[in-house]
Amino acid sequence: MKPKILIVEDEPGIADTLQYALRTDGFDPVWVATGEDAVALVREAPPALVILDVGLPDTSGFEVFKRVRAFADVPVVFLTARSDEIDRVVGLELGADDYVAKPFSPRELVARVRSILRRSAKPAAAPAETPAAPLPVAVDEGRRQIRYYGRLLELSRYEFGLLQTLASRPGHVFTRDTLLARVWDDATESLDRTVDAHVKTLRAKMKGVAPDLDPIRTHRGTGYALAEDLPPTL
């Protein structure tokens, strides 16, 4: 189903433009011109998001926002002809998700709508009966120690920094420049081959624990990543 977007705007020309832009981008826009109609519609069938004009003919958009939020946690973007900072601050302090001043780009507003809906989407909960697999690389930052499959690795200062960085995001490819900047004190005086040499010794120490596994993947011309498909136990 297409996400329903409620437009609360008393100017037909602006409402028509918004409806066209939203419909073209795959949304289902619904338009009302008054605050009372907006409250009634949200109460009857909450939309995915509300684009709410501050200056409505029957009441303030801020008042509509407070009434709607009393019974529905729906994302709201304020729309107004007034660009005063105080209006923007009031809208955001009330808890609005965004604030757009007229004149505006319909395409930009639609992009903001899509971004807000992505942020507000609730991720599916993991099945309760599926326990998290233990991580093969356990970093103890306080003791400056790293265990690999339960065995303490004897690491140099730079080897610790490299593995700590790689283990922070398994599967993510860290470039040599990034590793130099994060691990070495003066990256400007170090070379790419410095990273390569330390990765080689680090890989050898991890191979000493699990000879059949390739824990650090080389991405030629780019950098290195900790394998994200390592088995949880040996």
PDB file of C-alpha atoms in Angstrom:
ATOM      1  CA  MET A   1       0.000   0.000   0.000  1.00  0.00           C
ATOM      2  CA  LYS A   2       1.104   3.549  -0.701  1.00  0.00           C
ATOM      3  CA  PRO A   3       1.873   5.594   2.436  1.00  0.00           C
ATOM      4  CA  LYS A   4      -0.953   8.057   3.080  1.00  0.00           C
ATOM      5  CA  ILE A   5       0.216  11.659   3.576  1.00  0.00           C
ATOM      6  CA  LEU A   6      -2.237  14.159   5.050  1.00  0.00           C
ATOM      7  CA  ILE A   7      -1.845  17.725   3.743  1.00  0.00           C
ATOM      8  CA  VAL A   8      -3.407  20.377   5.977  1.00  0.00           C
ATOM      9  CA  GLU A   9      -3.221  23.554   3.895  1.00  0.00           C
ATOM     10  CA  ASP A  10      -5.785  26.282   3.177  1.00  0.00           C
ATOM     11  CA  GLU A  11      -4.219  27.472  -0.102  1.00  0.00           C
ATOM     12  CA  PRO A  12      -5.516  25.247  -2.947  1.00  0.00           C
ATOM     13  CA  GLY A  13      -2.613  26.069  -5.255  1.00  0.00           C
ATOM     14  CA  ILE A  14      -0.020  24.890  -2.741  1.00  0.00           C
ATOM     15  CA  ALA A  15      -2.115  21.851  -1.859  1.00  0.00           C
ATOM     16  CA  ASP A  16      -2.450  20.861  -5.524  1.00  0.00           C
ATOM     17  CA  THR A  17       1.315  21.173  -6.051  1.00  0.00           C
ATOM     18  CA  LEU A  18       2.038  19.021  -3.006  1.00  0.00           C
ATOM     19  CA  GLN A  19      -0.490  16.397  -4.015  1.00  0.00           C
ATOM     20  CA  TYR A  20       1.021  16.117  -7.476  1.00  0.00           C
ATOM     21  CA  ALA A  21       4.600  15.860  -6.137  1.00  0.00           C
ATOM     22  CA  LEU A  22       3.670  13.259  -3.524  1.00  0.00           C
ATOM     23  CA  ARG A  23       1.534  11.193  -5.893  1.00  0.00           C
ATOM     24  CA  THR A  24       4.322  11.209  -8.498  1.00  0.00           C
ATOM     25  CA  ASP A  25       6.738   9.907  -5.867  1.00  0.00           C
ATOM     26  CA  GLY A  26       4.549   6.971  -4.868  1.00  0.00           C
ATOM     27  CA  PHE A  27       2.544   8.411  -1.962  1.00  0.00           C
ATOM     28  CA  ASP A  28      -1.211   8.639  -1.425  1.00  0.00           C
ATOM     29  CA  PRO A  29      -1.903  12.311  -0.575  1.00  0.00           C
ATOM     30  CA  VAL A  30      -5.093  13.451   1.163  1.00  0.00           C
ATOM     31  CA  TRP A  31      -5.944  17.149   1.478  1.00  0.00           C
ATOM     32  CA  VAL A  32      -7.988  19.051   4.037  1.00  0.00           C
ATOM     33  CA  ALA A  33      -8.132  22.823   4.472  1.00  0.00           C
ATOM     34  CA  THR A  34      -8.953  23.210   8.172  1.00  0.00           C
ATOM     35  CA  GLY A  35      -7.580  22.098  11.497  1.00  0.00           C
ATOM     36  CA  GLU A  36     -10.864  20.539  12.599  1.00  0.00           C
ATOM     37  CA  ASP A  37     -10.991  18.360   9.485  1.00  0.00           C
ATOM     38  CA  ALA A  38      -7.382  17.337  10.075  1.00  0.00           C
ATOM     39  CA  VAL A  39      -8.001  16.244  13.664  1.00  0.00           C
ATOM     40  CA  ALA A  40     -11.093  14.283  12.622  1.00  0.00           C
ATOM     41  CA  LEU A  41      -9.290  12.525   9.775  1.00  0.00           C
ATOM     42  CA  VAL A  42      -6.271  11.552  11.888  1.00  0.00           C
ATOM     43  CA  ARG A  43      -8.587  10.221  14.597  1.00  0.00           C
ATOM     44  CA  GLU A  44     -10.490   8.158  12.029  1.00  0.00           C
ATOM     45  CA  ALA A  45      -7.527   6.796  10.052  1.00  0.00           C
ATOM     46  CA  PRO A  46      -4.017   7.934  11.074  1.00  0.00           C
ATOM     47  CA  PRO A  47      -1.829   8.710   8.044  1.00  0.00           C
ATOM     48  CA  ALA A  48       1.855   7.867   7.692  1.00  0.00           C
ATOM     49  CA  LEU A  49       2.761  11.564   8.032  1.00  0.00           C
ATOM     50  CA  VAL A  50       1.101  14.983   8.267  1.00  0.00           C
ATOM     51  CA  ILE A  51       2.226  18.121   6.406  1.00  0.00           C
ATOM     52  CA  LEU A  52       0.689  20.825   8.592  1.00  0.00           C
ATOM     53  CA  ASP A  53       0.379  24.517   7.722  1.00  0.00           C
ATOM     54  CA  VAL A  54       0.853  26.765  10.754  1.00  0.00           C
ATOM     55  CA  GLY A  55      -1.542  29.464   9.531  1.00  0.00           C
ATOM     56  CA  LEU A  56      -4.933  27.789   9.129  1.00  0.00           C
ATOM     57  CA  PRO A  57      -8.254  29.672   8.835  1.00  0.00           C
ATOM     58  CA  ASP A  58      -9.903  28.130  11.898  1.00  0.00           C
ATOM     59  CA  THR A  59      -7.022  27.537  14.327  1.00  0.00           C
ATOM     60  CA  SER A  60      -3.253  27.512  14.697  1.00  0.00           C
ATOM     61  CA  GLY A  61      -1.299  24.624  13.258  1.00  0.00           C
ATOM     62  CA  PHE A  62       0.502  24.421  16.601  1.00  0.00           C
ATOM     63  CA  GLU A  63      -2.816  23.797  18.340  1.00  0.00           C
ATOM     64  CA  VAL A  64      -3.749  21.145  15.771  1.00  0.00           C
ATOM     65  CA  PHE A  65      -0.396  19.478  16.388  1.00  0.00           C
ATOM     66  CA  LYS A  66      -0.980  19.291  20.155  1.00  0.00           C
ATOM     67  CA  ARG A  67      -4.472  17.873  19.705  1.00  0.00           C
ATOM     68  CA  VAL A  68      -3.299  15.235  17.215  1.00  0.00           C
ATOM     69  CA  ARG A  69      -0.318  14.173  19.313  1.00  0.00           C
ATOM     70  CA  ALA A  70      -2.629  13.647  22.280  1.00  0.00           C
ATOM     71  CA  PHE A  71      -3.975  10.486  20.631  1.00  0.00           C
ATOM     72  CA  ALA A  72      -1.701   9.656  17.650  1.00  0.00           C
ATOM     73  CA  ASP A  73       2.086   9.442  17.400  1.00  0.00           C
ATOM     74  CA  VAL A  74       2.234  10.457  13.747  1.00  0.00           C
ATOM     75  CA  PRO A  75       5.231  12.292  12.206  1.00  0.00           C
ATOM     76  CA  VAL A  76       4.507  15.963  11.438  1.00  0.00           C
ATOM     77  CA  VAL A  77       6.206  18.490   9.156  1.00  0.00           C
ATOM     78  CA  PHE A  78       5.221  22.108   9.778  1.00  0.00           C
ATOM     79  CA  LEU A  79       4.673  24.293   6.732  1.00  0.00           C
ATOM     80  CA  THR A  80       4.484  28.070   7.063  1.00  0.00           C
ATOM     81  CA  ALA A  81       4.834  31.334   5.215  1.00  0.00           C
ATOM     82  CA  ARG A  82       6.554  32.832   8.228  1.00  0.00           C
ATOM     83  CA  SER A  83      10.308  32.319   8.408  1.00  0.00           C
ATOM     84  CA  ASP A  84      10.780  33.852  11.877  1.00  0.00           C
ATOM     85  CA  GLU A  85      13.145  31.819  14.011  1.00  0.00           C
ATOM     86  CA  ILE A  86      10.694  31.886  16.926  1.00  0.00           C
ATOM     87  CA  ASP A  87       8.087  30.010  14.869  1.00  0.00           C
ATOM     88  CA  ARG A  88      10.621  27.402  13.879  1.00  0.00           C
ATOM     89  CA  VAL A  89      11.794  26.975  17.472  1.00  0.00           C
ATOM     90  CA  VAL A  90       8.230  26.644  18.774  1.00  0.00           C
ATOM     91  CA  GLY A  91       7.386  24.012  16.174  1.00  0.00           C
ATOM     92  CA  LEU A  92      10.457  21.918  16.845  1.00  0.00           C
ATOM     93  CA  GLU A  93      10.172  22.242  20.627  1.00  0.00           C
ATOM     94  CA  LEU A  94       6.618  20.946  20.418  1.00  0.00           C
ATOM     95  CA  GLY A  95       8.092  17.801  18.898  1.00  0.00           C
ATOM     96  CA  ALA A  96       7.616  18.263  15.156  1.00  0.00           C
ATOM     97  CA  ASP A  97       9.847  16.168  12.914  1.00  0.00           C
ATOM     98  CA  ASP A  98      10.713  19.003  10.509  1.00  0.00           C
ATOM     99  CA  TYR A  99       9.855  22.597   9.606  1.00  0.00           C
ATOM    100  CA  VAL A 100       9.697  24.023   6.072  1.00  0.00           C
ATOM    101  CA  ALA A 101       9.206  27.712   5.238  1.00  0.00           C
ATOM    102  CA  LYS A 102       7.409  28.936   2.105  1.00  0.00           C
ATOM    103  CA  PRO A 103       8.352  29.276  -0.677  1.00  0.00           C
ATOM    104  CA  PHE A 104       9.785  25.781  -0.874  1.00  0.00           C
ATOM    105  CA  SER A 105      10.788  23.157  -3.406  1.00  0.00           C
ATOM    106  CA  PRO A 106       8.112  20.434  -3.642  1.00  0.00           C
ATOM    107  CA  ARG A 107      10.770  17.868  -4.540  1.00  0.00           C
ATOM    108  CA  GLU A 108      12.843  18.811  -1.496  1.00  0.00           C
ATOM    109  CA  LEU A 109       9.794  18.549   0.754  1.00  0.00           C
ATOM    110  CA  VAL A 110       8.953  15.114  -0.649  1.00  0.00           C
ATOM    111  CA  ALA A 111      12.568  14.039  -0.033  1.00  0.00           C
ATOM    112  CA  ARG A 112      12.243  15.184   3.577  1.00  0.00           C
ATOM    113  CA  VAL A 113       8.999  13.251   3.937  1.00  0.00           C
ATOM    114  CA  ARG A 114      10.655  10.084   2.668  1.00  0.00           C
ATOM    115  CA  SER A 115      13.628  10.602   5.002  1.00  0.00           C
ATOM    116  CA  ILE A 116      11.371  11.079   8.044  1.00  0.00           C
ATOM    117  CA  LEU A 117       9.384   7.949   7.211  1.00  0.00           C
ATOM    118  CA  ARG A 118      12.611   5.941   6.952  1.00  0.00           C
ATOM    119  CA  ARG A 119      13.769   7.211  10.361  1.00  0.00           C
ATOM    120  CA  SER A 120      10.417   6.574  12.026  1.00  0.00           C
ATOM    121  CA  ALA A 121       9.971   3.066  10.632  1.00  0.00           C
ATOM    122  CA  LYS A 122      10.079   0.532  13.455  1.00  0.00           C
ATOM    123  CA  PRO A 123      12.497  -2.349  12.761  1.00  0.00           C
ATOM    124  CA  ALA A 124      11.092  -5.823  13.026  1.00  0.00           C
ATOM    125  CA  ALA A 125      11.768  -7.388  16.403  1.00  0.00           C
ATOM    126  CA  ALA A 126      14.130 -10.354  16.459  1.00  0.00           C
ATOM    127  CA  PRO A 127      12.557 -13.646  17.497  1.00  0.00           C
ATOM    128  CA  ALA A 128      12.898 -13.983  21.266  1.00  0.00           C
ATOM    129  CA  GLU A 129      13.900 -17.629  20.995  1.00  0.00           C
ATOM    130  CA  THR A 130      16.970 -16.849  18.857  1.00  0.00           C
ATOM    131  CA  PRO A 131      19.921 -15.957  21.142  1.00  0.00           C
ATOM    132  CA  ALA A 132      22.667 -13.722  19.803  1.00  0.00           C
ATOM    133  CA  ALA A 133      25.690 -15.684  18.642  1.00  0.00           C
ATOM    134  CA  PRO A 134      28.850 -15.041  20.691  1.00  0.00           C
ATOM    135  CA  LEU A 135      31.399 -12.875  18.943  1.00  0.00           C
ATOM    136  CA  PRO A 136      34.684 -14.648  18.087  1.00  0.00           C
ATOM    137  CA  VAL A 137      36.607 -11.396  18.678  1.00  0.00           C
ATOM    138  CA  ALA A 138      36.126  -9.938  22.174  1.00  0.00           C
ATOM    139  CA  VAL A 139      37.718  -6.544  22.818  1.00  0.00           C
ATOM    140  CA  ASP A 140      38.455  -5.389  26.377  1.00  0.00           C
ATOM    141  CA  GLU A 141      39.345  -1.727  25.904  1.00  0.00           C
ATOM    142  CA  GLY A 142      40.012  -1.107  29.582  1.00  0.00           C
ATOM    143  CA  ARG A 143      42.673  -3.834  29.786  1.00  0.00           C
ATOM    144  CA  ARG A 144      43.842  -3.262  26.204  1.00  0.00           C
ATOM    145  CA  GLN A 145      43.284  -6.951  25.524  1.00  0.00           C
ATOM    146  CA  ILE A 146      41.609  -8.876  22.736  1.00  0.00           C
ATOM    147  CA  ARG A 147      40.534 -12.513  22.874  1.00  0.00           C
ATOM    148  CA  TYR A 148      39.980 -14.557  19.746  1.00  0.00           C
ATOM    149  CA  TYR A 149      37.775 -17.581  20.334  1.00  0.00           C
ATOM    150  CA  GLY A 150      38.513 -17.230  24.034  1.00  0.00           C
ATOM    151  CA  ARG A 151      42.293 -17.121  23.676  1.00  0.00           C
ATOM    152  CA  LEU A 152      44.196 -13.990  24.621  1.00  0.00           C
ATOM    153  CA  LEU A 153      46.204 -12.605  21.699  1.00  0.00           C
ATOM    154  CA  GLU A 154      49.668 -11.201  22.377  1.00  0.00           C
ATOM    155  CA  LEU A 155      49.423  -7.994  20.394  1.00  0.00           C
ATOM    156  CA  SER A 156      51.611  -4.988  19.866  1.00  0.00           C
ATOM    157  CA  ARG A 157      50.167  -1.532  20.350  1.00  0.00           C
ATOM    158  CA  TYR A 158      49.442  -1.099  16.653  1.00  0.00           C
ATOM    159  CA  GLU A 159      48.118  -4.625  16.191  1.00  0.00           C
ATOM    160  CA  PHE A 160      45.668  -3.994  19.038  1.00  0.00           C
ATOM    161  CA  GLY A 161      44.539  -0.738  17.439  1.00  0.00           C
ATOM    162  CA  LEU A 162      44.065  -2.391  14.050  1.00  0.00           C
ATOM    163  CA  LEU A 163      42.017  -5.311  15.353  1.00  0.00           C
ATOM    164  CA  GLN A 164      40.008  -3.059  17.665  1.00  0.00           C
ATOM    165  CA  THR A 165      39.084  -0.877  14.691  1.00  0.00           C
ATOM    166  CA  LEU A 166      38.251  -3.790  12.382  1.00  0.00           C
ATOM    167  CA  ALA A 167      36.185  -5.510  15.092  1.00  0.00           C
ATOM    168  CA  SER A 168      34.114  -2.378  15.651  1.00  0.00           C
ATOM    169  CA  ARG A 169      32.340  -3.007  12.324  1.00  0.00           C
ATOM    170  CA  PRO A 170      32.746  -6.581  11.011  1.00  0.00           C
ATOM    171  CA  GLY A 171      32.414  -6.689   7.230  1.00  0.00           C
ATOM    172  CA  HIS A 172      33.072  -2.972   6.825  1.00  0.00           C
ATOM    173  CA  VAL A 173      36.063  -2.191   4.610  1.00  0.00           C
ATOM    174  CA  PHE A 174      38.423   0.257   6.286  1.00  0.00           C
ATOM    175  CA  THR A 175      40.783   1.995   3.870  1.00  0.00           C
ATOM    176  CA  ARG A 176      44.488   2.117   4.624  1.00  0.00           C
ATOM    177  CA  ASP A 177      44.246   5.874   5.106  1.00  0.00           C
ATOM    178  CA  THR A 178      41.471   5.435   7.666  1.00  0.00           C
ATOM    179  CA  LEU A 179      43.456   2.800   9.563  1.00  0.00           C
ATOM    180  CA  LEU A 180      46.547   5.006   9.555  1.00  0.00           C
ATOM    181  CA  ALA A 181      44.573   7.946  10.902  1.00  0.00           C
ATOM    182  CA  ARG A 182      42.894   5.907  13.664  1.00  0.00           C
ATOM    183  CA  VAL A 183      45.786   3.748  14.853  1.00  0.00           C
ATOM    184  CA  TRP A 184      49.017   5.601  14.212  1.00  0.00           C
ATOM    185  CA  ASP A 185      50.025   8.721  16.154  1.00  0.00           C
ATOM    186  CA  ASP A 186      51.451  10.497  13.124  1.00  0.00           C
ATOM    187  CA  ALA A 187      49.739   9.100  10.071  1.00  0.00           C
ATOM    188  CA  THR A 188      51.436  11.625   7.793  1.00  0.00           C
ATOM    189  CA  GLU A 189      54.806   9.983   8.394  1.00  0.00           C
ATOM    190  CA  SER A 190      53.530   6.428   7.959  1.00  0.00           C
ATOM    191  CA  LEU A 191      53.014   4.542   4.714  1.00  0.00           C
ATOM    192  CA  ASP A 192      50.392   2.178   3.361  1.00  0.00           C
ATOM    193  CA  ARG A 193      52.852  -0.684   3.572  1.00  0.00           C
ATOM    194  CA  THR A 194      53.090  -0.064   7.337  1.00  0.00           C
ATOM    195  CA  VAL A 195      49.429  -1.060   7.599  1.00  0.00           C
ATOM    196  CA  ASP A 196      50.009  -4.059   5.316  1.00  0.00           C
ATOM    197  CA  ALA A 197      52.934  -5.294   7.442  1.00  0.00           C
ATOM    198  CA  HIS A 198      51.000  -5.063  10.702  1.00  0.00           C
ATOM    199  CA  VAL A 199      47.941  -6.745   9.202  1.00  0.00           C
ATOM    200  CA  LYS A 200      50.187  -9.584   8.066  1.00  0.00           C
ATOM    201  CA  THR A 201      51.537 -10.196  11.594  1.00  0.00           C
ATOM    202  CA  LEU A 202      48.064  -9.771  13.103  1.00  0.00           C
ATOM    203  CA  ARG A 203      46.593 -12.292  10.676  1.00  0.00           C
ATOM    204  CA  ALA A 204      49.372 -14.763  11.537  1.00  0.00           C
ATOM    205  CA  LYS A 205      48.612 -14.512  15.270  1.00  0.00           C
ATOM    206  CA  MET A 206      44.903 -15.108  14.648  1.00  0.00           C
ATOM    207  CA  LYS A 207      45.749 -18.044  12.367  1.00  0.00           C
ATOM    208  CA  GLY A 208      47.652 -19.501  15.301  1.00  0.00           C
ATOM    209  CA  VAL A 209      44.318 -19.832  17.102  1.00  0.00           C
ATOM    210  CA  ALA A 210      42.181 -20.926  14.149  1.00  0.00           C
ATOM    211  CA  PRO A 211      44.423 -22.078  11.261  1.00  0.00           C
ATOM    212  CA  ASP A 212      41.556 -22.905   8.901  1.00  0.00           C
ATOM    213  CA  LEU A 213      39.874 -19.495   9.083  1.00  0.00           C
ATOM    214  CA  ASP A 214      40.634 -16.301   7.199  1.00  0.00           C
ATOM    215  CA  PRO A 215      39.769 -13.645   9.803  1.00  0.00           C
ATOM    216  CA  ILE A 216      40.911 -10.524   7.925  1.00  0.00           C
ATOM    217  CA  ARG A 217      39.823 -10.037   4.323  1.00  0.00           C
ATOM    218  CA  THR A 218      41.957  -8.025   1.935  1.00  0.00           C
ATOM    219  CA  HIS A 219      40.152  -5.746  -0.529  1.00  0.00           C
ATOM    220  CA  ARG A 220      42.800  -4.999  -3.097  1.00  0.00           C
ATOM    221  CA  GLY A 221      43.345  -1.347  -3.820  1.00  0.00           C
ATOM    222  CA  THR A 222      41.091  -0.385  -0.906  1.00  0.00           C
ATOM    223  CA  GLY A 223      41.849  -1.817   2.520  1.00  0.00           C
ATOM    224  CA  TYR A 224      40.847  -4.483   5.029  1.00  0.00           C
ATOM    225  CA  ALA A 225      37.771  -5.859   6.784  1.00  0.00           C
ATOM    226  CA  LEU A 226      37.180  -8.300   9.612  1.00  0.00           C
ATOM    227  CA  ALA A 227      35.283 -11.282   8.223  1.00  0.00           C
ATOM    228  CA  GLU A 228      31.624 -11.104   9.262  1.00  0.00           C
ATOM    229  CA  ASP A 229      30.980 -14.800   8.591  1.00  0.00           C
ATOM    230  CA  LEU A 230      33.324 -16.228  11.212  1.00  0.00           C
ATOM    231  CA  PRO A 231      31.707 -19.122  13.119  1.00  0.00           C
ATOM    232  CA  PRO A 232      30.750 -18.158  16.696  1.00  0.00           C
ATOM    233  CA  THR A 233      32.670 -21.094  18.136  1.00  0.00           C
ATOM    234  CA  LEU A 234      35.439 -23.378  16.960  1.00  0.00           C
TER     235      LEU A 234
END
